[in-house]
Short mmCIF file of C-alpha atoms and ligand atoms in Angstrom, two decimals:
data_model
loop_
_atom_site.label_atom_id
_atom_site.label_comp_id
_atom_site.label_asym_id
_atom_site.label_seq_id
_atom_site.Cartn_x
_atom_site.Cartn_y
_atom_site.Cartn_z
CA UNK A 23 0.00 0.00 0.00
CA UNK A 24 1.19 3.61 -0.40
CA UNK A 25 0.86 6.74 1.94
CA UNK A 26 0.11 8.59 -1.44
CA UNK A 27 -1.14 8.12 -4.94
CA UNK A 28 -1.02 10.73 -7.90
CA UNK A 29 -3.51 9.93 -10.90
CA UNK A 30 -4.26 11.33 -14.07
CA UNK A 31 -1.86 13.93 -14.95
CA UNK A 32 0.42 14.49 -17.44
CA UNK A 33 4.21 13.61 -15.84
CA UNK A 34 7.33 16.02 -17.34
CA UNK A 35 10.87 14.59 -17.70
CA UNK A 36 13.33 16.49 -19.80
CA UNK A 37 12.51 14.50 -22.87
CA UNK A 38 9.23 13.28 -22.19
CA UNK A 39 5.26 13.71 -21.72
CA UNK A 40 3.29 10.80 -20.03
CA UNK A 41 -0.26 10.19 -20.55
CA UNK A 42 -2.63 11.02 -17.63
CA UNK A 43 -2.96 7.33 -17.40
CA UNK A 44 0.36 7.11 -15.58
CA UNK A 45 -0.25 6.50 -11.69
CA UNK A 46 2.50 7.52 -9.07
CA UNK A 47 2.51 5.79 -5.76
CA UNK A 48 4.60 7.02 -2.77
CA UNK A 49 5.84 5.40 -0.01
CA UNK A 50 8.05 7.19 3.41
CA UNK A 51 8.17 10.45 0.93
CA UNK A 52 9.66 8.16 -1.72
CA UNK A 53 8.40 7.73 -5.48
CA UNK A 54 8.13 3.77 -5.40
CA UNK A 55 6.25 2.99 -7.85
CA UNK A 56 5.13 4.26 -11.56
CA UNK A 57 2.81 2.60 -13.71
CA UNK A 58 0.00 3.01 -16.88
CA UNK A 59 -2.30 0.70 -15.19
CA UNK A 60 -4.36 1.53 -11.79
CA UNK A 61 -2.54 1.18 -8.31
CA UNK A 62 -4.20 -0.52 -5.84
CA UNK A 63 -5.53 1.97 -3.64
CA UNK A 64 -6.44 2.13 0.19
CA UNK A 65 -9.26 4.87 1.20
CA UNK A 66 -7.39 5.68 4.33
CA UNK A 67 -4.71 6.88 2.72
CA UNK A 68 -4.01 10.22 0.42
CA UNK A 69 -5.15 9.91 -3.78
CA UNK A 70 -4.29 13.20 -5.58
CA UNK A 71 -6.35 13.92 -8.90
CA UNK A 72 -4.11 15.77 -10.82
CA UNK A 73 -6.63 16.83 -13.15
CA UNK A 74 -5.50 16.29 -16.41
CA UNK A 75 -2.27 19.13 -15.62
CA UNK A 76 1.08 18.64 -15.76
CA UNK A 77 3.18 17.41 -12.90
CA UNK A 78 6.72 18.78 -12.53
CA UNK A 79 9.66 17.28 -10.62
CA UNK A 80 10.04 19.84 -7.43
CA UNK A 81 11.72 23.30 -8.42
CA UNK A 82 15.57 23.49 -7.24
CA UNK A 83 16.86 26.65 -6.76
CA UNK A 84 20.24 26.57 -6.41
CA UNK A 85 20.71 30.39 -5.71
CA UNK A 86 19.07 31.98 -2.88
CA UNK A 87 20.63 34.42 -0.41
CA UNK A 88 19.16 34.23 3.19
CA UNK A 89 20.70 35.39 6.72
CA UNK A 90 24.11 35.74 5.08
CA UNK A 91 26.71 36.98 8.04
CA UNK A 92 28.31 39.74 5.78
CA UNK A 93 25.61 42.08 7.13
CA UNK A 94 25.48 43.33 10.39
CA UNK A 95 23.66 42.19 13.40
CA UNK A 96 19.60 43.71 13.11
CA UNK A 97 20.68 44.93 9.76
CA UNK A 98 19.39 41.75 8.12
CA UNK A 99 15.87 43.35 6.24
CA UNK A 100 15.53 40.11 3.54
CA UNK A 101 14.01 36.32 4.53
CA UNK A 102 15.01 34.24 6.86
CA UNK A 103 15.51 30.43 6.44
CA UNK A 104 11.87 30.13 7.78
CA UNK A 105 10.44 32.38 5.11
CA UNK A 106 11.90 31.94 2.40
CA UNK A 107 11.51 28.50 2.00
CA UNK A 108 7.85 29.18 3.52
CA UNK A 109 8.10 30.93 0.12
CA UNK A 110 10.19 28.52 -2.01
CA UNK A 111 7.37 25.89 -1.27
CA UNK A 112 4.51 28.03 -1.91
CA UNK A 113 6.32 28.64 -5.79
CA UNK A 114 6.86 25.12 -6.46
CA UNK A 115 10.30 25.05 -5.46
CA UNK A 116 10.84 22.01 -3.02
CA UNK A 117 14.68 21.93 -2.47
CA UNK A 118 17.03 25.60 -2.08
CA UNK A 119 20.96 26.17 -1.81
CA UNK A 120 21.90 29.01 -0.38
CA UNK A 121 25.41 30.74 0.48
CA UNK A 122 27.37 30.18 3.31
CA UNK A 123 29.80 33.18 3.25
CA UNK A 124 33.37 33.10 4.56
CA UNK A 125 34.36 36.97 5.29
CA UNK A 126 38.14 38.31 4.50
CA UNK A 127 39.47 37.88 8.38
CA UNK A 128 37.57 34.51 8.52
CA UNK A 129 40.47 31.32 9.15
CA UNK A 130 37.94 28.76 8.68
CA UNK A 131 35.17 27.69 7.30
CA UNK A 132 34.04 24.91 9.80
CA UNK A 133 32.34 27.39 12.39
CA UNK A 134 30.93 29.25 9.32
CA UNK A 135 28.93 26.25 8.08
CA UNK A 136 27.82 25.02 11.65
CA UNK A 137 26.70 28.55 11.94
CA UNK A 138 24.47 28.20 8.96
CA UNK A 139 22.96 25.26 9.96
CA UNK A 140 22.20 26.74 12.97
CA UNK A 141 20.68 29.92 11.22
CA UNK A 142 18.56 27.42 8.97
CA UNK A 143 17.65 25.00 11.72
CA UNK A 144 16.12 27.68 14.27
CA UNK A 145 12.61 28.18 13.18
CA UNK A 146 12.23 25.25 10.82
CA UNK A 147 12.24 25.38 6.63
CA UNK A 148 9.77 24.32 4.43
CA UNK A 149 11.89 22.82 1.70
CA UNK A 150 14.95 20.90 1.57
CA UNK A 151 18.22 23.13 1.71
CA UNK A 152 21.74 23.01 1.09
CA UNK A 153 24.58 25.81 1.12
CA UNK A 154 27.25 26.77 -0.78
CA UNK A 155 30.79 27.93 -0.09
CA UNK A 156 31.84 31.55 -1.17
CA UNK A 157 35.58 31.99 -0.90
CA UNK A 158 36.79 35.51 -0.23
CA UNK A 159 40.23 34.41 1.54
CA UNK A 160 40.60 31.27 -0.24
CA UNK A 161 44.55 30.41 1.92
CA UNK A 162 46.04 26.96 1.16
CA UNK A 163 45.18 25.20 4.64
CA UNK A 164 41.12 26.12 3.14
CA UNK A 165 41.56 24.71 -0.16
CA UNK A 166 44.01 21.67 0.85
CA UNK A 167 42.63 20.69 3.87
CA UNK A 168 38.67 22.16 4.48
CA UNK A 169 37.06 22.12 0.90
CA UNK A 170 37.96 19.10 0.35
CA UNK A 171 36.05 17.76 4.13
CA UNK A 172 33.21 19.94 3.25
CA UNK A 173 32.81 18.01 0.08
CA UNK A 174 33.19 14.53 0.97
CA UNK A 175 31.75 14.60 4.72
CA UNK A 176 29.38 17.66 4.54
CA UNK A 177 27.78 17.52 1.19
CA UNK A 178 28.96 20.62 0.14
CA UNK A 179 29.48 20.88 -3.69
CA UNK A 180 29.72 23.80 -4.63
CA UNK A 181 32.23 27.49 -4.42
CA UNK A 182 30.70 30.65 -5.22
CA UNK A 183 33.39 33.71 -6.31
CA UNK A 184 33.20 37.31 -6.63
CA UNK A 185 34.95 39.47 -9.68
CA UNK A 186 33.24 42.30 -7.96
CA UNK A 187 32.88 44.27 -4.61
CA UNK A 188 35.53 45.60 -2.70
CA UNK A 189 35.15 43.48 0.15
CA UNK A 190 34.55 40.09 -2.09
CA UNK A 191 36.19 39.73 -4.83
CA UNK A 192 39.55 37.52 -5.21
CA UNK A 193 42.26 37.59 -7.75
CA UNK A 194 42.75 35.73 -10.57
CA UNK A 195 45.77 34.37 -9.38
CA UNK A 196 43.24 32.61 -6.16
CA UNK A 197 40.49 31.85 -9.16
CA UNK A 198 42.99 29.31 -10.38
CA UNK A 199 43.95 28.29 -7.47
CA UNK A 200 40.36 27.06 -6.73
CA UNK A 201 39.70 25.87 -10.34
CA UNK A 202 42.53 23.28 -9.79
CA UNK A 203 40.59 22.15 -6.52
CA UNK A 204 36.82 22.20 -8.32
CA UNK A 205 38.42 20.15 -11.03
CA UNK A 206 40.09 17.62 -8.59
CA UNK A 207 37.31 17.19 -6.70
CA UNK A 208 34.23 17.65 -9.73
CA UNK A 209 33.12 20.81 -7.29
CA UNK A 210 30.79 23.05 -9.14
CA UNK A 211 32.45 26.60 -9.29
CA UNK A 212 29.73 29.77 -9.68
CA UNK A 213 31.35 33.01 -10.58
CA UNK A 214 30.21 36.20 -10.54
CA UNK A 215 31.61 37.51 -13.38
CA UNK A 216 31.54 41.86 -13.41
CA UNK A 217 35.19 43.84 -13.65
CA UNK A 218 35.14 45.65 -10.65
CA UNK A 219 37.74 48.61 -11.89
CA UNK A 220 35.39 48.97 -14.46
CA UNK A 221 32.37 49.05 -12.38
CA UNK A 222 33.94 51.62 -9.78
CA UNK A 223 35.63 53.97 -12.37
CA UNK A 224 32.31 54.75 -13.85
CA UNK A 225 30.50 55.09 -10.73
CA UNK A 226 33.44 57.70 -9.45
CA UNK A 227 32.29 59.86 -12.58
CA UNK A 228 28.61 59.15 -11.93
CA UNK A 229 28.81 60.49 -7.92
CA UNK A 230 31.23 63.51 -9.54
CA UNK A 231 28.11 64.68 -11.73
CA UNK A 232 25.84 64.24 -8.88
CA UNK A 233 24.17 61.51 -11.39
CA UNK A 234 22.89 59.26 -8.43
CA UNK A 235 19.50 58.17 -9.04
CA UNK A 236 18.23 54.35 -8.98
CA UNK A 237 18.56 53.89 -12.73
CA UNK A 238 22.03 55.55 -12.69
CA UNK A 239 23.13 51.41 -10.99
CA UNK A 240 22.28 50.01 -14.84
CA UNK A 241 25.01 52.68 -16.50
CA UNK A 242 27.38 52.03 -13.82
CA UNK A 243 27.44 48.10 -14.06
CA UNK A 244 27.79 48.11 -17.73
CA UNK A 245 27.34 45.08 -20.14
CA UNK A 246 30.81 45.26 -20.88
CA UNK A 247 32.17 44.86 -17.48
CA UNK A 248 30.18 41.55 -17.52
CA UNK A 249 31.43 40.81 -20.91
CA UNK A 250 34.82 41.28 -19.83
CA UNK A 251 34.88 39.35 -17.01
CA UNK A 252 32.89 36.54 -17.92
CA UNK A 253 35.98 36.69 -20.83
CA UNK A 254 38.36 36.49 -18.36
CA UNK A 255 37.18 33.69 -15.88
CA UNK A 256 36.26 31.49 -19.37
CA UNK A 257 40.02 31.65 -20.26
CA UNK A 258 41.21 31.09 -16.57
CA UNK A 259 39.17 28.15 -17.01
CA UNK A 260 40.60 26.89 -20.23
CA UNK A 261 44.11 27.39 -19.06
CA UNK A 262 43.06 24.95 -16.36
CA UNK A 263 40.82 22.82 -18.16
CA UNK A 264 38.75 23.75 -15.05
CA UNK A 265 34.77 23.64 -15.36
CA UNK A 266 33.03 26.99 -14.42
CA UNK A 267 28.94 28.21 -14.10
CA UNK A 268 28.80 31.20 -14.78
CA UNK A 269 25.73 32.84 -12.67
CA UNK A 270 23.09 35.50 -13.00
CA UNK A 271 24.41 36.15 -17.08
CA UNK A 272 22.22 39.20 -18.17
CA UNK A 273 23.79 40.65 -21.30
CA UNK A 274 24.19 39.66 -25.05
CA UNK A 275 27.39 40.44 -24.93
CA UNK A 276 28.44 38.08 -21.77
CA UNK A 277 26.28 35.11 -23.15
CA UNK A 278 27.74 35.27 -26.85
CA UNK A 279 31.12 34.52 -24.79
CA UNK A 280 29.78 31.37 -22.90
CA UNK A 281 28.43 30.26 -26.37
CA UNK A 282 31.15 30.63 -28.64
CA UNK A 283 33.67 29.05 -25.37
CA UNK A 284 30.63 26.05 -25.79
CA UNK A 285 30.77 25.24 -29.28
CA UNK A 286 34.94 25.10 -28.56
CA UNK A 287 33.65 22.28 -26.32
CA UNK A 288 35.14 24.19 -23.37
CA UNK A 289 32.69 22.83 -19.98
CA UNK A 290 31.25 26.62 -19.36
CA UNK A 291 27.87 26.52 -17.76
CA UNK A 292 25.46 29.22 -17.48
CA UNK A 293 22.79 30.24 -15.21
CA UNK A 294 19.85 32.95 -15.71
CA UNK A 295 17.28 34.52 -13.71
CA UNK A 296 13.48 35.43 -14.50
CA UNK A 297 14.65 39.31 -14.09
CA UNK A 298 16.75 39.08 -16.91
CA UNK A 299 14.26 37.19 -19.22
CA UNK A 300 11.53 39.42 -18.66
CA UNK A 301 12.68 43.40 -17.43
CA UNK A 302 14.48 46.33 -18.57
CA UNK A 303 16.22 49.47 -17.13
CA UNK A 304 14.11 51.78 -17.92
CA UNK A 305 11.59 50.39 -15.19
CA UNK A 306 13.92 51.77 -12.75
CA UNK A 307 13.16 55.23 -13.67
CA UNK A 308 9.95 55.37 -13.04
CA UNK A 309 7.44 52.17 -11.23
CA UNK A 310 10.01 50.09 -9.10
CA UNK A 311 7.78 47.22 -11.42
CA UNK A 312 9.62 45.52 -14.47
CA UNK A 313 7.63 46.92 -17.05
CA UNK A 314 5.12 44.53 -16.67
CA UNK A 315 2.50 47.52 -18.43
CA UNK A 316 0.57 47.62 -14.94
CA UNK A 317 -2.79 49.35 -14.66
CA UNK A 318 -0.81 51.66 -11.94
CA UNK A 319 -1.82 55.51 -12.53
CA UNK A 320 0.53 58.10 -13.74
CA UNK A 321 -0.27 59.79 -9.99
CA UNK A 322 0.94 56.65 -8.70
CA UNK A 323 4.09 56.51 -10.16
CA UNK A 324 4.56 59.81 -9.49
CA UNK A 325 4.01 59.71 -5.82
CA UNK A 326 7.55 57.68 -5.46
CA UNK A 327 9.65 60.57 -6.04
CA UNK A 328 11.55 58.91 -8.29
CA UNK A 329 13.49 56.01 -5.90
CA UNK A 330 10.88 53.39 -6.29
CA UNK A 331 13.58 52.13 -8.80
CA UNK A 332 15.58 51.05 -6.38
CA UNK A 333 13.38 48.09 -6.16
CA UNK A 334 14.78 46.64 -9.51
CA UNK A 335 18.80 47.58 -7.82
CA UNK A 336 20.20 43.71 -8.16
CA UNK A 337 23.71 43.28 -9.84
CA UNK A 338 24.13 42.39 -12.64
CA UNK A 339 21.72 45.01 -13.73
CA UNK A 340 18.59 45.10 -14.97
CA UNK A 341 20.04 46.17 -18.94
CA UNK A 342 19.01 49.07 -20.92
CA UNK A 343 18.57 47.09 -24.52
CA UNK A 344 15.72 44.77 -25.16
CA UNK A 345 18.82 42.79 -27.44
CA UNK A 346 20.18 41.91 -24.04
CA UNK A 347 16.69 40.46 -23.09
CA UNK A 348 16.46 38.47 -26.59
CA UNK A 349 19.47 37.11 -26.22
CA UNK A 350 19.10 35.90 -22.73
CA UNK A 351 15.92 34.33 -24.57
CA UNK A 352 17.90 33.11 -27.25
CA UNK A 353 20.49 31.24 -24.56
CA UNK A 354 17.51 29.76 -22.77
CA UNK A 355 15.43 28.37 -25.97
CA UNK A 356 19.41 27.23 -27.72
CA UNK A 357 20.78 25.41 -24.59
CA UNK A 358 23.03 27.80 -23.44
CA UNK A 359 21.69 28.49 -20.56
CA UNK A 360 22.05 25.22 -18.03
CA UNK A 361 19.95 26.61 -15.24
CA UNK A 362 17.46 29.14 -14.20
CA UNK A 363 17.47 30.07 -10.63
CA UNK A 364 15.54 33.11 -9.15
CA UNK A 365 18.95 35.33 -7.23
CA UNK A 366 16.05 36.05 -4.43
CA UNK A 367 18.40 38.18 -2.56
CA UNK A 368 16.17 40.50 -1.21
CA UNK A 369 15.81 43.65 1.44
CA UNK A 370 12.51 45.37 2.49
CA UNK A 371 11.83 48.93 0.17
CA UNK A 372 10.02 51.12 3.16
CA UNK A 373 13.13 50.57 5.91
CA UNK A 374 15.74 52.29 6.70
CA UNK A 375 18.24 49.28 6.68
CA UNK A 376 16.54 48.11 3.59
CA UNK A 377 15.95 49.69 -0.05
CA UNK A 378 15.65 52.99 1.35
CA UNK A 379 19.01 53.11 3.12
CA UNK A 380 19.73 54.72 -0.14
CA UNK A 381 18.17 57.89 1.11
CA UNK A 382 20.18 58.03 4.58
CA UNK A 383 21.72 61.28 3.07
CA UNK A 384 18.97 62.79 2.11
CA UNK A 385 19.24 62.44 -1.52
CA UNK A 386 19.04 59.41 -3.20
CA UNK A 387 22.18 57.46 -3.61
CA UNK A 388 22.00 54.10 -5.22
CA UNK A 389 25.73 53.33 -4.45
CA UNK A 390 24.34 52.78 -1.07
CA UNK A 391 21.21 50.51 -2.01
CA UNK A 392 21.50 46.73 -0.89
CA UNK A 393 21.69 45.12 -4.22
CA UNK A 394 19.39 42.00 -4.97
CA UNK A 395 15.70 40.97 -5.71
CA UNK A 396 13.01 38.78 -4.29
CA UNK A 397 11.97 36.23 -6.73
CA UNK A 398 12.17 32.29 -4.76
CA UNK A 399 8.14 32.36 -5.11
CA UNK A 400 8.02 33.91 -8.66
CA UNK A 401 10.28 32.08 -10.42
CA UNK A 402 8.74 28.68 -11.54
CA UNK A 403 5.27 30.17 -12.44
CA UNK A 404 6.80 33.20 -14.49
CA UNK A 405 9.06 30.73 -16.47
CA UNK A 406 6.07 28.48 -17.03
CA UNK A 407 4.11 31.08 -18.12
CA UNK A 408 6.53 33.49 -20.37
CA UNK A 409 8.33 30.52 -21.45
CA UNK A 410 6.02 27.46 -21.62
CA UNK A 411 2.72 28.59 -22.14
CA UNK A 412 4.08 31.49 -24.40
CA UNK A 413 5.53 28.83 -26.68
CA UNK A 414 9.17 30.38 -26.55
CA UNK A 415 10.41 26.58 -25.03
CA UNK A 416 8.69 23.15 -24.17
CA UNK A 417 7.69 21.83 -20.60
CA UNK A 418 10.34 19.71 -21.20
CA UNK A 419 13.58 22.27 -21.37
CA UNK A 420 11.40 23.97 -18.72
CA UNK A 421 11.97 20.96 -16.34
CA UNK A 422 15.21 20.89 -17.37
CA UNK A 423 16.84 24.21 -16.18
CA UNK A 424 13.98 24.58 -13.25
CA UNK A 425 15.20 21.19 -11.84
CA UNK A 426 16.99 17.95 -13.98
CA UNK A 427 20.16 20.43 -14.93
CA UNK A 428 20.33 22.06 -10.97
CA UNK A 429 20.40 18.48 -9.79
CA UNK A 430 23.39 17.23 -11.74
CA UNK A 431 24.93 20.48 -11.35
CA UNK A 432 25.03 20.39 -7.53
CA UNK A 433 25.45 16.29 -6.91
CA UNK A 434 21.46 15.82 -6.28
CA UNK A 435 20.55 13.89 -9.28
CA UNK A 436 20.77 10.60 -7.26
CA UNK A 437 17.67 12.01 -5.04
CA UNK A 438 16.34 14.62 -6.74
CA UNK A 439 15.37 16.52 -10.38
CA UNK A 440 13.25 13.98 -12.01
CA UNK A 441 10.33 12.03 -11.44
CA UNK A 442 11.21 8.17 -11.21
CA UNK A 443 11.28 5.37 -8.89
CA UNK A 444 13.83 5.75 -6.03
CA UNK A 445 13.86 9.64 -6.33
CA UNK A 446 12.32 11.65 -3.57
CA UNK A 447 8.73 12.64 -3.50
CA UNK A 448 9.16 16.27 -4.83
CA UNK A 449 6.78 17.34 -7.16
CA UNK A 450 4.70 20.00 -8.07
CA UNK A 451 1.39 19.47 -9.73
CA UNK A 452 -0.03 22.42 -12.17
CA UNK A 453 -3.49 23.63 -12.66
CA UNK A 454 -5.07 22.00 -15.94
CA UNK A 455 -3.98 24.47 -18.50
CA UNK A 456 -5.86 27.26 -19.34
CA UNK A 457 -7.78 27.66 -15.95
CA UNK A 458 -5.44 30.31 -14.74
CA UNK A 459 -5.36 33.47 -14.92
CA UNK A 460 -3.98 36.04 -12.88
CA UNK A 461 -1.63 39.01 -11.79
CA UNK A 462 1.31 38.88 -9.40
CA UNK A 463 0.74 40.64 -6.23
CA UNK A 464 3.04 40.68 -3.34
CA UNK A 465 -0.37 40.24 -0.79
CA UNK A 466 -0.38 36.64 -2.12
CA UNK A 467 3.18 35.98 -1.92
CA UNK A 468 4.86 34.13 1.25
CA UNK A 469 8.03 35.87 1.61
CA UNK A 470 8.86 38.65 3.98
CA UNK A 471 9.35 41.27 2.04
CA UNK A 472 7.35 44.58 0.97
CA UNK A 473 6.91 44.13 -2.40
CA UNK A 474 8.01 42.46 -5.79
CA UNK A 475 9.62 42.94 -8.96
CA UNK A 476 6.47 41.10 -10.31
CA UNK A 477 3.81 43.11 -9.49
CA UNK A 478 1.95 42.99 -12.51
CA UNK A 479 3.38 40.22 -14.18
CA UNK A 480 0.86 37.77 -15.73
CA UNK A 481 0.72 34.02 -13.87
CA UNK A 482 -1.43 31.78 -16.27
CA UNK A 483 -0.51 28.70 -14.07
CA UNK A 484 1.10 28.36 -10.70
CA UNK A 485 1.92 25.12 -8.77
CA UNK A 486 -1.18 23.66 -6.87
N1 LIG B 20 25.16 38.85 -6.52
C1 LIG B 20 24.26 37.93 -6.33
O1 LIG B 20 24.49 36.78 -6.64
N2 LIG B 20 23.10 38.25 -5.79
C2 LIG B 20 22.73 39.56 -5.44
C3 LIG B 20 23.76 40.56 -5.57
C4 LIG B 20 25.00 40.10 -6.20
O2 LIG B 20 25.89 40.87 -6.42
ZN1 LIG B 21 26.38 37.32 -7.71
ZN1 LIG B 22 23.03 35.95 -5.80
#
């Protein structure tokens, strides 16, 4: 007998569309059992009727930022592990990794980790979670002697680095230090790929001119800074023969790079986000929405003196040039892209320690806006929607970079990322399609936060 059976919907793999005939039983939150023909079924226990809709393997997103120690004590305005996987869940999204941050004076990671468990394990998640590693002091006794015990005893699989920030970024000189680990140990290695000389030298000129508005952040982290970097770490990595992901890729110009490095059948990976499929700079100017064409009045989105943009302030940038969105398009319908994860990185607007510590001075200064976006909730039924159900790719590539590709980037496949026997029992089950539709609205969201990039946005499904 099962605790659960799922009947008559339609099940996804990355290649594949059952019939609703196909039954699903589940046993101690295990898929046991998959079959055309009727499961013997107990009334005491749970039957699903999926209605005819698809059913999804659970949503991984393998970049979320919650309670990360970098900022300081009560300063904290984004989701906690409680909810934002309160979120994650609500979205579809059954398993999270988020980023266990080593600071520049930190000698070890071992009380850093045990410190994020104990963050997660406080009030409880909803989802399954992981973390990754990101390396700001990378010495030899952490990559000889710790990564490779956080790998093999701790599950950890992954390194996150920074080109960028001040107080993050590392040399490429320590990049290849910790390619040669990732590669000895088949470690995934996520880069954030922006030239920080570049970045700062324009924002210098932009504070000079008094040019400090919200939508001044999109000039000052130009395309090419991405471009360049995301040059840069691709031929670190062939000089190593070193796999690399590059994450949150935003511009044409960056994801021509990772192509042209692909077809030279270098191992470049590359993630997206919903922000960069679906808004545009010039939303920063004026709504704090992405250009969703809202039914917000012009009196409304005048009342927000023009900082509401610092709502869309995440790095990379939201880009000025609807090319940049196309091609991000392009890299998710061609394969390019290997995974789609949301970035939800986000801080209240209407608090002081939040969004709006960009006004502490009086005068709005996005240099001093907490960069990053909610979007853990959003991102699964804006993909399925402007991707799927707009017919720009299948159900089938959908699964793939939502949750088969996260899986096998991050060691999970064995558990998790498809629906079969043996895997766990994470799955999300649509609404039959064409019985949706609706508007994002942060009131129906589950996360913490004051608002969302989304507001707006069409949802023509969202997990049940
Ligand atoms: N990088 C991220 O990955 N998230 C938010 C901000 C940033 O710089
Ligand atoms: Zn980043
Ligand atoms: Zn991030």
């Amino acid at each position: 007998m099962y605790d659960l059976i799922i009947h008559n919907g339609q099940i996804v793999s990355t290649s594949h569309v059952s019939s609703p005939d196909t039954w699903i039983g589940i046993q101690d939150e295990k898929i046991v059992c998959i079959q055309a023909g009727p499961l013997p079924h107990d009334a005491s226990k749970r039957y699903i009727d999926a209605k005819g809709a698809y059913i999804t393997p659970g949503g991984i997103d393998t970049h979320v930022h919650l309670q990360q120690l970098q900022v300081a004590p009560g300063d904290d305005t984004g989701d906690t592990f409680e909810s934002g996987t309160r979120s994650a869940i609500a979205g579809g999204t059954t398993t999270i990794i988020a980023f266990a941050n080593q600071q520049r004076h930190d000698k070890s990671l071992y009380p850093l980790v045990e410190e994020y468990h104990r963050r997660a394990s406080k009030d409880g998640t909803w989802c399954d979670y992981g973390f990754h590693v990101i390396l700001t002091n990378p010495t030899k006794a952490i990559l000889d002697e710790e990564i490779p015990v956080l790998f093999e005893k701790e599950g950890i699989s992954s390194i996150k680095v920074y080109m960028t920030y001040e107080a993050r970024r590392v040399g490429d000189r320590d990049m290849l230090e910790i390619m040669l680990r990732t590669r000895k140990l088949g470690m995934t290695l996520m880069i954030h790929a922006e030239n920080d000389d570049m970045v700062q030298l324009v924002i210098d000129h932009l504070r000079d001119n008094d040019l400090t508005e919200p939508h001044h952040h999109a000039i000052a982290r130009t395309p090419l800074a991405e471009a360049e970097a995301t040059n840069r770490a691709i031929c670190l990595s062939n000089l190593v023969s070193s796999p690399i992901l590059i994450v949150h890729v935003s511009s044409s110009a960056a994801m021509s790079r990772i192509r042209t490095a692909q077809n030279d059948l270098q191992p470049i990976f590359a993630e997206t986000c919903p922000q960069y499929l679906l808004m545009l700079a010039d939303a920063m100017r004026s709504s704090g929405h992405g250009g969703c064409g809202c039914s917000h009045s012009a009196e409304e989105k005048a009342e927000d003196d023009g900082f509401e943009g610092a709502k869309l302030i995440c790095s990379p940038p939201l880009r000025e040039s609807k090319d940049d969105l196309d091609a991000v398009w392009k890299g998710m319908i061609n394969g390019t892209v290997t995974t789609f994860s949301s970035d939800h990185c986000p801080s209240a607007f209407d608090h002081p320690k939040g969004k709006k510590k960009g006004l502490e001075s009086g005068k709005a200064d996005f240099t001093k806006v907490p960069n990053g976006l909610p979007g853990v909730e959003t991102r699964l039924p804006l993909l399925m929607t402007y991707g799927v159900e707009k017919e720009r790719i299948t159900v089938q590539r959908f699964v793939e970079v939502t949750s088969t590709q996260p899986a096998h980037l991050y060691g999970l496949q064995h558990r998790k990322g498809s629906i079969a026997p043996g895997m766990d029992a994470d799955i999300v089950i649509w609404f039959p399609n064409g019985t949706i539709q609706e508007e994002i609205s942060n009131d129906k969201l589950h996360h913490s936060i004051d608002y969302t990039p989304f507001e707006g946005f069409q949802a023509t499904n969202w997990p049940r």
